[in-house]
Amino acid sequence: FVQTRLLCNKIGNPPANVNVDQPPAATDKVCKIDRYDAHRTLPSCASCHDQLDPIGYGLENYDIAGRYRTHDDGHEECVLPDKGELPGQGEFSGPGQLARLLVASGQLEACFTQQLLTYAVGRELRPEEASAQAALLASFKAEGYGLQRLLTHYTTDDRFALRQEEVAP
């Protein structure tokens, strides 16, 4: 979610021979973090897990209901790391520090406008639409990051009112 929805980074698909709906095979590793780390030792898995796992480690102290914990459920010997890393940005502990790193990255605003335009046009943006995104991003920043102003700017722009008809291939 952080990589794809907040930063608009692409994460590759898993290898064709991996069934992502099947739980990992049983291992002798009791601790969840050790099982996660095993993914990163396999070259076919590491390219994606290197981008995902470090972020998850910094949030692992919160269970599915958001309760704070210091160890794996049912495994007192499995201390959770309480430290994660946003690749290319730095280390963090918990959602507050992650949020500060995300804001400091300068990527949130661009990704937000990309997500908005992708939703509005109902498809991935094309290279020729980069100028529309850049204009929307510039107005978003210039007007103090107000969502209402951003939506007004987008819907009153000629690009919105005069959309080109899709041409069949």
Short mmCIF file of N, CA, C and O in Angstrom, two decimals, residues 11-117:
data_model
loop_
_atom_site.label_atom_id
_atom_site.label_comp_id
_atom_site.label_asym_id
_atom_site.label_seq_id
_atom_site.Cartn_x
_atom_site.Cartn_y
_atom_site.Cartn_z
N ILE A 11 5.50 -2.27 -8.16
CA ILE A 11 6.07 -3.49 -7.60
C ILE A 11 5.78 -4.59 -8.60
O ILE A 11 4.63 -4.77 -9.02
N GLY A 12 6.80 -5.31 -8.99
CA GLY A 12 6.64 -6.36 -9.99
C GLY A 12 5.75 -7.49 -9.50
O GLY A 12 5.52 -7.66 -8.30
N ASN A 13 5.25 -8.26 -10.44
CA ASN A 13 4.45 -9.43 -10.11
C ASN A 13 5.36 -10.52 -9.56
O ASN A 13 6.53 -10.61 -9.92
N PRO A 14 4.80 -11.39 -8.71
CA PRO A 14 5.61 -12.51 -8.24
C PRO A 14 5.94 -13.43 -9.40
O PRO A 14 5.25 -13.42 -10.43
N PRO A 15 6.98 -14.25 -9.24
CA PRO A 15 7.31 -15.20 -10.30
C PRO A 15 6.10 -16.08 -10.64
O PRO A 15 5.27 -16.36 -9.77
N ALA A 16 6.00 -16.50 -11.87
CA ALA A 16 4.85 -17.27 -12.34
C ALA A 16 4.64 -18.57 -11.56
O ALA A 16 3.51 -19.04 -11.43
N ASN A 17 5.71 -19.13 -11.03
CA ASN A 17 5.58 -20.40 -10.33
C ASN A 17 5.25 -20.25 -8.84
O ASN A 17 5.25 -21.24 -8.11
N VAL A 18 4.94 -19.04 -8.39
CA VAL A 18 4.61 -18.82 -6.98
C VAL A 18 3.10 -18.64 -6.83
O VAL A 18 2.50 -17.81 -7.50
N ASN A 19 2.50 -19.43 -5.95
CA ASN A 19 1.08 -19.31 -5.65
C ASN A 19 0.94 -18.40 -4.43
O ASN A 19 1.15 -18.84 -3.30
N VAL A 20 0.58 -17.15 -4.66
CA VAL A 20 0.51 -16.18 -3.56
C VAL A 20 -0.69 -16.41 -2.66
O VAL A 20 -0.77 -15.86 -1.57
N ASP A 21 -1.66 -17.22 -3.09
CA ASP A 21 -2.82 -17.52 -2.27
C ASP A 21 -2.57 -18.68 -1.30
O ASP A 21 -3.39 -18.96 -0.45
N GLN A 22 -1.47 -19.35 -1.46
CA GLN A 22 -1.13 -20.47 -0.60
C GLN A 22 -0.17 -19.98 0.49
O GLN A 22 0.80 -19.30 0.20
N PRO A 23 -0.44 -20.35 1.75
CA PRO A 23 0.49 -19.93 2.80
C PRO A 23 1.87 -20.51 2.57
O PRO A 23 2.00 -21.56 1.94
N PRO A 24 2.90 -19.85 3.07
CA PRO A 24 4.25 -20.38 2.88
C PRO A 24 4.38 -21.77 3.50
O PRO A 24 3.68 -22.11 4.44
N ALA A 25 5.26 -22.54 2.94
CA ALA A 25 5.49 -23.89 3.46
C ALA A 25 5.99 -23.79 4.90
O ALA A 25 6.67 -22.83 5.28
N ALA A 26 5.65 -24.79 5.68
CA ALA A 26 6.09 -24.82 7.07
C ALA A 26 7.62 -24.83 7.11
O ALA A 26 8.27 -25.48 6.31
N THR A 27 8.14 -24.06 8.04
CA THR A 27 9.59 -24.03 8.22
C THR A 27 9.89 -24.27 9.68
O THR A 27 9.00 -24.33 10.52
N ASP A 28 11.15 -24.40 9.98
CA ASP A 28 11.55 -24.57 11.37
C ASP A 28 11.63 -23.22 12.09
O ASP A 28 11.93 -23.15 13.27
N LYS A 29 11.34 -22.14 11.40
CA LYS A 29 11.41 -20.81 11.99
C LYS A 29 10.09 -20.46 12.67
O LYS A 29 9.04 -20.47 12.05
N VAL A 30 10.17 -20.18 13.95
CA VAL A 30 8.98 -19.87 14.74
C VAL A 30 8.61 -18.40 14.59
O VAL A 30 7.44 -18.06 14.47
N CYS A 31 9.60 -17.54 14.56
CA CYS A 31 9.35 -16.10 14.55
C CYS A 31 8.99 -15.61 13.15
O CYS A 31 9.63 -15.95 12.17
N LYS A 32 7.97 -14.79 13.11
CA LYS A 32 7.47 -14.24 11.85
C LYS A 32 8.55 -13.48 11.08
O LYS A 32 8.69 -13.63 9.87
N ILE A 33 9.32 -12.67 11.78
CA ILE A 33 10.36 -11.88 11.12
C ILE A 33 11.39 -12.79 10.46
O ILE A 33 11.85 -12.51 9.35
N ASP A 34 11.73 -13.88 11.10
CA ASP A 34 12.68 -14.83 10.49
C ASP A 34 12.10 -15.44 9.22
O ASP A 34 12.82 -15.64 8.24
N ARG A 35 10.81 -15.73 9.24
CA ARG A 35 10.17 -16.28 8.03
C ARG A 35 10.15 -15.23 6.92
O ARG A 35 10.38 -15.54 5.76
N TYR A 36 9.89 -13.98 7.27
CA TYR A 36 9.91 -12.91 6.27
C TYR A 36 11.30 -12.74 5.68
O TYR A 36 11.48 -12.57 4.48
N ASP A 37 12.31 -12.76 6.56
CA ASP A 37 13.68 -12.59 6.10
C ASP A 37 14.08 -13.68 5.12
O ASP A 37 14.90 -13.45 4.23
N ALA A 38 13.51 -14.87 5.26
CA ALA A 38 13.82 -15.97 4.35
C ALA A 38 13.44 -15.62 2.91
O ALA A 38 14.10 -16.04 1.97
N HIS A 39 12.37 -14.83 2.73
CA HIS A 39 11.99 -14.39 1.37
C HIS A 39 13.12 -13.65 0.69
O HIS A 39 13.31 -13.76 -0.51
N ARG A 40 13.81 -12.86 1.45
CA ARG A 40 14.83 -11.99 0.86
C ARG A 40 16.13 -12.70 0.55
O ARG A 40 17.02 -12.14 -0.04
N THR A 41 16.23 -13.96 0.94
CA THR A 41 17.43 -14.73 0.58
C THR A 41 17.28 -15.40 -0.78
O THR A 41 18.26 -15.85 -1.35
N LEU A 42 16.05 -15.47 -1.29
CA LEU A 42 15.80 -16.06 -2.61
C LEU A 42 15.78 -14.94 -3.64
O LEU A 42 14.94 -14.04 -3.56
N PRO A 43 16.66 -14.97 -4.64
CA PRO A 43 16.71 -13.89 -5.63
C PRO A 43 15.37 -13.62 -6.31
O PRO A 43 15.03 -12.47 -6.57
N SER A 44 14.58 -14.66 -6.57
CA SER A 44 13.30 -14.46 -7.26
C SER A 44 12.29 -13.73 -6.38
O SER A 44 11.37 -13.11 -6.89
N CYS A 45 12.47 -13.79 -5.07
CA CYS A 45 11.55 -13.12 -4.15
C CYS A 45 12.11 -11.78 -3.66
O CYS A 45 11.36 -10.87 -3.34
N ALA A 46 13.42 -11.70 -3.59
CA ALA A 46 14.07 -10.54 -2.97
C ALA A 46 13.77 -9.23 -3.68
O ALA A 46 13.62 -8.20 -3.02
N SER A 47 13.65 -9.25 -5.00
CA SER A 47 13.45 -7.98 -5.72
C SER A 47 12.19 -7.26 -5.25
O SER A 47 12.19 -6.03 -5.17
N CYS A 48 11.16 -7.99 -4.91
CA CYS A 48 9.94 -7.35 -4.39
C CYS A 48 9.99 -7.19 -2.87
O CYS A 48 9.65 -6.14 -2.35
N HIS A 49 10.38 -8.25 -2.18
CA HIS A 49 10.36 -8.22 -0.72
C HIS A 49 11.34 -7.18 -0.16
O HIS A 49 11.10 -6.65 0.93
N ASP A 50 12.40 -6.86 -0.87
CA ASP A 50 13.31 -5.80 -0.42
C ASP A 50 12.61 -4.44 -0.40
O ASP A 50 12.99 -3.55 0.36
N GLN A 51 11.57 -4.28 -1.21
CA GLN A 51 10.83 -3.02 -1.26
C GLN A 51 9.67 -3.01 -0.27
O GLN A 51 9.19 -1.94 0.10
N LEU A 52 9.20 -4.18 0.12
CA LEU A 52 8.00 -4.28 0.95
C LEU A 52 8.29 -4.53 2.42
O LEU A 52 7.76 -3.86 3.30
N ASP A 53 9.12 -5.54 2.69
CA ASP A 53 9.32 -5.97 4.08
C ASP A 53 9.87 -4.90 5.00
O ASP A 53 9.39 -4.76 6.13
N PRO A 54 10.87 -4.11 4.59
CA PRO A 54 11.40 -3.10 5.52
C PRO A 54 10.33 -2.11 6.00
O PRO A 54 10.38 -1.66 7.14
N ILE A 55 9.37 -1.81 5.17
CA ILE A 55 8.27 -0.92 5.60
C ILE A 55 7.40 -1.64 6.61
O ILE A 55 7.04 -1.09 7.66
N GLY A 56 7.07 -2.88 6.32
CA GLY A 56 6.22 -3.66 7.22
C GLY A 56 6.83 -3.86 8.59
O GLY A 56 6.13 -3.85 9.61
N TYR A 57 8.15 -4.02 8.65
CA TYR A 57 8.82 -4.22 9.94
C TYR A 57 8.56 -3.04 10.87
O TYR A 57 8.41 -3.22 12.07
N GLY A 58 8.53 -1.85 10.34
CA GLY A 58 8.31 -0.67 11.17
C GLY A 58 6.90 -0.52 11.67
O GLY A 58 6.61 0.31 12.53
N LEU A 59 5.99 -1.34 11.14
CA LEU A 59 4.58 -1.30 11.56
C LEU A 59 4.16 -2.59 12.24
O LEU A 59 3.02 -2.73 12.69
N GLU A 60 5.06 -3.54 12.32
CA GLU A 60 4.75 -4.88 12.82
C GLU A 60 4.33 -4.89 14.28
O GLU A 60 3.65 -5.81 14.72
N ASN A 61 4.68 -3.86 15.04
CA ASN A 61 4.29 -3.83 16.44
C ASN A 61 2.80 -3.59 16.64
O ASN A 61 2.32 -3.62 17.77
N TYR A 62 2.07 -3.37 15.56
CA TYR A 62 0.63 -3.17 15.66
C TYR A 62 -0.07 -4.37 15.03
O TYR A 62 0.19 -4.71 13.88
N ASP A 63 -0.96 -5.01 15.80
CA ASP A 63 -1.65 -6.18 15.27
C ASP A 63 -2.76 -5.74 14.31
O ASP A 63 -2.93 -4.55 14.04
N ILE A 64 -3.52 -6.70 13.83
CA ILE A 64 -4.55 -6.42 12.82
C ILE A 64 -5.62 -5.45 13.34
O ILE A 64 -6.24 -4.73 12.56
N ALA A 65 -5.80 -5.39 14.66
CA ALA A 65 -6.78 -4.48 15.25
C ALA A 65 -6.15 -3.16 15.67
O ALA A 65 -6.82 -2.29 16.21
N GLY A 66 -4.84 -2.99 15.43
CA GLY A 66 -4.15 -1.75 15.77
C GLY A 66 -3.64 -1.70 17.19
O GLY A 66 -3.18 -0.66 17.65
N ARG A 67 -3.71 -2.82 17.91
CA ARG A 67 -3.19 -2.87 19.28
C ARG A 67 -1.67 -3.01 19.25
O ARG A 67 -1.14 -3.77 18.45
N TYR A 68 -1.02 -2.30 20.14
CA TYR A 68 0.44 -2.36 20.21
C TYR A 68 0.86 -3.68 20.85
O TYR A 68 0.25 -4.15 21.80
N ARG A 69 1.93 -4.26 20.33
CA ARG A 69 2.48 -5.49 20.87
C ARG A 69 4.00 -5.44 20.70
O ARG A 69 4.51 -4.72 19.85
N THR A 70 4.70 -6.23 21.51
CA THR A 70 6.15 -6.24 21.45
C THR A 70 6.71 -7.55 20.93
O THR A 70 7.91 -7.65 20.70
N HIS A 71 5.84 -8.56 20.75
CA HIS A 71 6.30 -9.86 20.29
C HIS A 71 5.21 -10.52 19.44
O HIS A 71 4.05 -10.10 19.47
N ASP A 72 5.59 -11.55 18.70
CA ASP A 72 4.62 -12.32 17.92
C ASP A 72 3.54 -12.86 18.84
O ASP A 72 3.82 -13.25 19.97
N ASP A 73 2.33 -12.91 18.32
CA ASP A 73 1.23 -13.48 19.10
C ASP A 73 1.56 -14.92 19.47
O ASP A 73 1.87 -15.74 18.61
N GLY A 74 1.52 -15.21 20.76
CA GLY A 74 1.77 -16.57 21.24
C GLY A 74 3.23 -16.98 21.28
O GLY A 74 3.54 -18.13 21.57
N HIS A 75 4.13 -16.07 20.98
CA HIS A 75 5.56 -16.40 20.97
C HIS A 75 6.34 -15.28 21.66
O HIS A 75 6.88 -14.40 21.01
N GLU A 76 6.42 -15.35 22.97
CA GLU A 76 7.13 -14.34 23.75
C GLU A 76 8.60 -14.22 23.33
O GLU A 76 9.21 -13.17 23.46
N GLU A 77 9.17 -15.32 22.81
CA GLU A 77 10.58 -15.31 22.42
C GLU A 77 10.82 -14.56 21.11
O GLU A 77 11.97 -14.29 20.75
N CYS A 78 9.77 -14.23 20.41
CA CYS A 78 9.89 -13.57 19.11
C CYS A 78 9.62 -12.07 19.25
O CYS A 78 8.52 -11.58 19.02
N VAL A 79 10.65 -11.35 19.63
CA VAL A 79 10.54 -9.90 19.82
C VAL A 79 10.45 -9.23 18.46
O VAL A 79 11.22 -9.52 17.54
N LEU A 80 9.49 -8.32 18.33
CA LEU A 80 9.30 -7.61 17.07
C LEU A 80 10.28 -6.45 16.99
O LEU A 80 10.63 -5.84 18.01
N PRO A 81 10.73 -6.10 15.79
CA PRO A 81 11.86 -5.18 15.63
C PRO A 81 11.60 -3.73 16.03
O PRO A 81 12.54 -3.03 16.40
N ASP A 82 10.38 -3.24 15.93
CA ASP A 82 10.07 -1.84 16.23
C ASP A 82 10.93 -0.86 15.43
O ASP A 82 11.18 0.25 15.83
N LYS A 83 11.40 -1.32 14.28
CA LYS A 83 12.22 -0.46 13.42
C LYS A 83 11.98 -0.89 11.98
O LYS A 83 12.04 -2.07 11.67
N GLY A 84 11.67 0.05 11.14
CA GLY A 84 11.49 -0.23 9.73
C GLY A 84 12.30 0.75 8.90
O GLY A 84 12.99 1.62 9.45
N GLU A 85 12.19 0.60 7.60
CA GLU A 85 12.91 1.50 6.71
C GLU A 85 12.04 1.78 5.49
O GLU A 85 11.47 0.86 4.90
N LEU A 86 11.95 3.03 5.15
CA LEU A 86 11.33 3.43 3.90
C LEU A 86 12.47 3.53 2.90
O LEU A 86 13.30 4.45 3.01
N PRO A 87 12.58 2.57 1.99
CA PRO A 87 13.74 2.54 1.09
C PRO A 87 14.01 3.89 0.43
O PRO A 87 13.11 4.53 -0.11
N GLY A 88 15.25 4.31 0.56
CA GLY A 88 15.67 5.57 -0.03
C GLY A 88 15.36 6.80 0.82
O GLY A 88 15.75 7.92 0.47
N GLN A 89 14.64 6.61 1.95
CA GLN A 89 14.25 7.77 2.76
C GLN A 89 14.78 7.72 4.19
O GLN A 89 15.05 8.74 4.77
N GLY A 90 14.89 6.52 4.76
CA GLY A 90 15.42 6.43 6.12
C GLY A 90 14.65 5.46 6.97
O GLY A 90 13.67 4.85 6.54
N GLU A 91 15.11 5.32 8.22
CA GLU A 91 14.49 4.41 9.17
C GLU A 91 13.36 5.10 9.93
O GLU A 91 13.35 6.32 10.08
N PHE A 92 12.43 4.28 10.46
CA PHE A 92 11.33 4.80 11.24
C PHE A 92 10.86 3.74 12.23
O PHE A 92 11.18 2.56 12.09
N SER A 93 10.09 4.18 13.18
CA SER A 93 9.47 3.29 14.15
C SER A 93 8.02 3.74 14.31
O SER A 93 7.76 4.82 14.84
N GLY A 94 7.09 2.94 13.82
CA GLY A 94 5.68 3.25 13.98
C GLY A 94 5.12 4.15 12.89
O GLY A 94 5.85 4.74 12.09
N PRO A 95 3.79 4.25 12.88
CA PRO A 95 3.11 5.01 11.81
C PRO A 95 3.39 6.50 11.82
O PRO A 95 3.44 7.12 10.77
N GLY A 96 3.61 7.10 12.99
CA GLY A 96 3.88 8.53 13.04
C GLY A 96 5.18 8.89 12.35
O GLY A 96 5.24 9.83 11.55
N GLN A 97 6.23 8.14 12.64
CA GLN A 97 7.52 8.40 12.01
C GLN A 97 7.47 8.07 10.52
O GLN A 97 8.08 8.75 9.71
N LEU A 98 6.73 7.01 10.15
CA LEU A 98 6.57 6.69 8.73
C LEU A 98 5.89 7.85 8.01
O LEU A 98 6.32 8.26 6.93
N ALA A 99 4.86 8.40 8.62
CA ALA A 99 4.15 9.54 8.01
C ALA A 99 5.09 10.71 7.79
O ALA A 99 5.06 11.35 6.73
N ARG A 100 5.94 10.99 8.77
CA ARG A 100 6.89 12.11 8.62
C ARG A 100 7.87 11.86 7.47
O ARG A 100 8.19 12.76 6.70
N LEU A 101 8.34 10.61 7.35
CA LEU A 101 9.24 10.28 6.23
C LEU A 101 8.52 10.42 4.89
O LEU A 101 9.10 10.90 3.91
N LEU A 102 7.27 9.98 4.84
CA LEU A 102 6.51 10.08 3.59
C LEU A 102 6.32 11.54 3.18
O LEU A 102 6.49 11.89 2.02
N VAL A 103 5.97 12.38 4.13
CA VAL A 103 5.79 13.80 3.84
C VAL A 103 7.12 14.41 3.39
O VAL A 103 7.18 15.14 2.40
N ALA A 104 8.20 14.08 4.10
CA ALA A 104 9.51 14.64 3.77
C ALA A 104 10.01 14.15 2.41
O ALA A 104 10.81 14.84 1.77
N SER A 105 9.52 13.01 1.94
CA SER A 105 9.98 12.46 0.66
C SER A 105 9.61 13.36 -0.51
O SER A 105 10.25 13.32 -1.55
N GLY A 106 8.56 14.15 -0.36
CA GLY A 106 8.10 15.01 -1.44
C GLY A 106 7.36 14.25 -2.54
O GLY A 106 7.03 14.84 -3.58
N GLN A 107 7.09 12.99 -2.33
CA GLN A 107 6.43 12.18 -3.36
C GLN A 107 4.92 12.06 -3.17
O GLN A 107 4.21 11.69 -4.10
N LEU A 108 4.42 12.36 -1.98
CA LEU A 108 3.00 12.17 -1.72
C LEU A 108 2.10 13.00 -2.62
O LEU A 108 1.11 12.51 -3.15
N GLU A 109 2.44 14.28 -2.79
CA GLU A 109 1.58 15.16 -3.56
C GLU A 109 1.49 14.72 -5.02
O GLU A 109 0.41 14.70 -5.61
N ALA A 110 2.64 14.37 -5.60
CA ALA A 110 2.65 13.91 -6.99
C ALA A 110 1.87 12.62 -7.14
O ALA A 110 1.12 12.44 -8.11
N CYS A 111 2.04 11.73 -6.20
CA CYS A 111 1.31 10.46 -6.27
C CYS A 111 -0.19 10.70 -6.09
O CYS A 111 -1.01 10.09 -6.78
N PHE A 112 -0.55 11.60 -5.19
CA PHE A 112 -1.96 11.89 -4.97
C PHE A 112 -2.61 12.41 -6.25
O PHE A 112 -3.69 11.97 -6.63
N THR A 113 -1.95 13.35 -6.91
CA THR A 113 -2.54 13.87 -8.14
C THR A 113 -2.57 12.81 -9.24
O THR A 113 -3.52 12.75 -10.02
N GLN A 114 -1.57 11.94 -9.27
CA GLN A 114 -1.59 10.83 -10.23
C GLN A 114 -2.75 9.89 -9.93
O GLN A 114 -3.47 9.49 -10.86
N GLN A 115 -2.96 9.57 -8.67
CA GLN A 115 -4.08 8.68 -8.30
C GLN A 115 -5.42 9.33 -8.65
O GLN A 115 -6.32 8.66 -9.15
N LEU A 116 -5.53 10.62 -8.39
CA LEU A 116 -6.78 11.33 -8.71
C LEU A 116 -7.06 11.29 -10.21
O LEU A 116 -8.17 10.97 -10.63
N LEU A 117 -6.07 11.61 -11.02
CA LEU A 117 -6.26 11.60 -12.47
C LEU A 117 -6.53 10.19 -12.99
O LEU A 117 -7.38 10.01 -13.88
#
